[in-house]
C-alpha positions as a printed NumPy array, in Angstrom:
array([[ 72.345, 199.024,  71.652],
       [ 72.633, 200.678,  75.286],
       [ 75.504, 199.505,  77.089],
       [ 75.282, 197.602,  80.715],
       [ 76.315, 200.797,  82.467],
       [ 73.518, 203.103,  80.943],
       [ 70.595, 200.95 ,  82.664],
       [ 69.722, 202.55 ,  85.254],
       [ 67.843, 199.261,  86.527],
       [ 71.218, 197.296,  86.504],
       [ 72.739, 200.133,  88.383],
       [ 70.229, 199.87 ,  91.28 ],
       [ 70.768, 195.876,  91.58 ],
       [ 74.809, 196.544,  91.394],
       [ 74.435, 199.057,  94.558],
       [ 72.234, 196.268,  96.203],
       [ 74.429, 193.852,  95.539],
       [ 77.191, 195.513,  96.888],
       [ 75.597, 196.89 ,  99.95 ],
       [ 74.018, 193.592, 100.855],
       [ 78.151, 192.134, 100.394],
       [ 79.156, 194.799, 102.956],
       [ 76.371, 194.335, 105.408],
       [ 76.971, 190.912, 105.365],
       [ 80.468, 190.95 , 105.846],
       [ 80.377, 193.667, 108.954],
       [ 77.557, 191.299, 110.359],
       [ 79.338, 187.843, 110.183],
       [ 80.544, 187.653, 113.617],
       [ 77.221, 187.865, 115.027],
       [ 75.486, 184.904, 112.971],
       [ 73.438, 187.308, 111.689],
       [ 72.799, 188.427, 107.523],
       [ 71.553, 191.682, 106.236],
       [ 68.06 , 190.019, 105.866],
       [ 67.953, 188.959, 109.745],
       [ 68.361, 192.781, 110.117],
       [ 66.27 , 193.728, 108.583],
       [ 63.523, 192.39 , 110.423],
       [ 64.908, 193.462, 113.769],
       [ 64.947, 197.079, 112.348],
       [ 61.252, 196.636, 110.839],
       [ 60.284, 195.422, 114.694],
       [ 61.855, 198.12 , 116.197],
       [ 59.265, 200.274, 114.427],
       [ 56.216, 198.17 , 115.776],
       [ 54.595, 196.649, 118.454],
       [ 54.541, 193.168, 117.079],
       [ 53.926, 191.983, 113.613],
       [ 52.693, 188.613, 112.35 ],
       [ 54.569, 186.724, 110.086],
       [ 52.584, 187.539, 106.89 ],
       [ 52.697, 191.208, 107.739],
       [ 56.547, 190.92 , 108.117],
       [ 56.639, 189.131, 104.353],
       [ 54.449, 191.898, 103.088],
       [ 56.551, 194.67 , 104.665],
       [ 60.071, 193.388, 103.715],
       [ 59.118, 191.646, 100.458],
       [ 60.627, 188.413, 101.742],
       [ 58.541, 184.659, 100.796],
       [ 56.339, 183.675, 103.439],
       [ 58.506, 180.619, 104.406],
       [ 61.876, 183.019, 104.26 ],
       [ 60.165, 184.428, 107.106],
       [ 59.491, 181.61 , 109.087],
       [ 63.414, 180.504, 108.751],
       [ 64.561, 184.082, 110.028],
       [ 62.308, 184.617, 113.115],
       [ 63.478, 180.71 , 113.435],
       [ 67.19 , 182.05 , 113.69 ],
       [ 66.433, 185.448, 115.669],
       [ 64.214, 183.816, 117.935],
       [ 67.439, 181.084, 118.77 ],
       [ 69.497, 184.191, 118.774],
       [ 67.27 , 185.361, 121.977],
       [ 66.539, 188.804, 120.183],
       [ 62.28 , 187.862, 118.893],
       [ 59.939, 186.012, 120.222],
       [ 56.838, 185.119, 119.188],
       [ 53.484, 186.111, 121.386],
       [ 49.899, 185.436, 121.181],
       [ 48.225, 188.469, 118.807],
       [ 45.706, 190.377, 120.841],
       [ 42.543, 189.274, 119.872],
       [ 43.523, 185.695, 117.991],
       [ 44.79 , 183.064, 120.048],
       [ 45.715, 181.386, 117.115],
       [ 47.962, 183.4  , 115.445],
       [ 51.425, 185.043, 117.193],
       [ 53.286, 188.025, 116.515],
       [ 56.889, 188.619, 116.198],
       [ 58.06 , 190.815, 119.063],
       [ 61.917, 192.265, 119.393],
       [ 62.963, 191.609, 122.816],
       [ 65.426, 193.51 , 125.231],
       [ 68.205, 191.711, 123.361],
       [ 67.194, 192.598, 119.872],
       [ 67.301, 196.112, 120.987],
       [ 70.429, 195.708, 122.305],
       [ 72.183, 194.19 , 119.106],
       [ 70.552, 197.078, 116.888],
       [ 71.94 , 199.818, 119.194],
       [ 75.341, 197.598, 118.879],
       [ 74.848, 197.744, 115.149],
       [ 74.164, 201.151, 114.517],
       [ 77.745, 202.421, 114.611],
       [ 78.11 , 199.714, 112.163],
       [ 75.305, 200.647, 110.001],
       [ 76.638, 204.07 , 109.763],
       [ 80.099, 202.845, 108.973],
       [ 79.136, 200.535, 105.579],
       [ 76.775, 202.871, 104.408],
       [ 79.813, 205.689, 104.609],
       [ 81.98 , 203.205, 103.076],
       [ 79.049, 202.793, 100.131],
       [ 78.181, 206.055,  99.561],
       [ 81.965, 207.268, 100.263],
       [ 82.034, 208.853,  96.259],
       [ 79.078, 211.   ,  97.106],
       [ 78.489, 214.987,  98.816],
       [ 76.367, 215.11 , 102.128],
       [ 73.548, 216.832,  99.928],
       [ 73.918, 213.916,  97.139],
       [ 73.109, 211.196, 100.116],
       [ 70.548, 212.813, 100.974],
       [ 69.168, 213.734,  97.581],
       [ 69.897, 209.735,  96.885],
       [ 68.168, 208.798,  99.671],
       [ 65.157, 210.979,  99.121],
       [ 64.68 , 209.396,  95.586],
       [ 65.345, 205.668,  97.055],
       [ 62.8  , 206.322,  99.381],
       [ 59.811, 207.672,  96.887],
       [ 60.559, 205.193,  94.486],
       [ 60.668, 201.908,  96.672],
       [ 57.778, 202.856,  98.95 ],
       [ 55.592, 204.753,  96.322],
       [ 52.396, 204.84 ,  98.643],
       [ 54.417, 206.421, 101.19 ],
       [ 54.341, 209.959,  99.801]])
């Protein structure tokens, strides 16, 4: 039998876990989780995004969603917007303050993903990354 430390799949959810501990801790003073940022740094990417899109993208339940643009919108950093073209539905839009918090964050960012990936060479990040990137966004290639 295969020992814990030879999956590679167990691996991958150990290096989530910790990253999403790390995030979460750096983020705590500003009421917001590494989920919450997520979505702002999706919508910095687009125009606008409807709910459903933004549970498709980030592979978050449909009523996570709601509960996070909920808590970004009190925040002041989203707001929600009639979509072009359907006055029924609304889009998710980052606002001026959203911005600003992500540019806020990004020395952060840079910081706990050192601190993560602190055991690895420049080229190995970027090797890392490279294969994070094919394998959790396979239609991307």
């Amino acid at each position: 039998m295969r020992g814990l430390h030879a999956d590679t799949g167990y691996l991958l959810y150990r290096l989530g876990l910790r990253s999403g501990q790390l995030f979460n801790a750096a983020l705590q003073e500003s009421g917001v989780r590494l989920r919450h940022y997520a979505l702002l740094r999706y919508l910095a990417t687009v125009e606008g995004a409807l709910q459903r899109e933004l549970s498709a993208r980030l592979g978050y339940d449909p009523s996570a969603i709601v509960g996070l643009v909920d808590d970004l919108e009190g925040l002041g950093f989203v707001e929600r917007r009639p979509a072009p073209g359907d006055r029924r539905s609304r889009i998710v839009v980052l606002t001026d303050d959203g911005r600003a918090f992500l540019r806020d964050t990004d020395r952060m960012s840079r910081r706990v993903t050192d601190q993560l990936l602190q055991p690895l060479s420049e080229d190995e990040r970027d090797t890392l990354h490279a294969l994070l990137l094919r394998t959790s966004e396979p239609d991307r290639t």
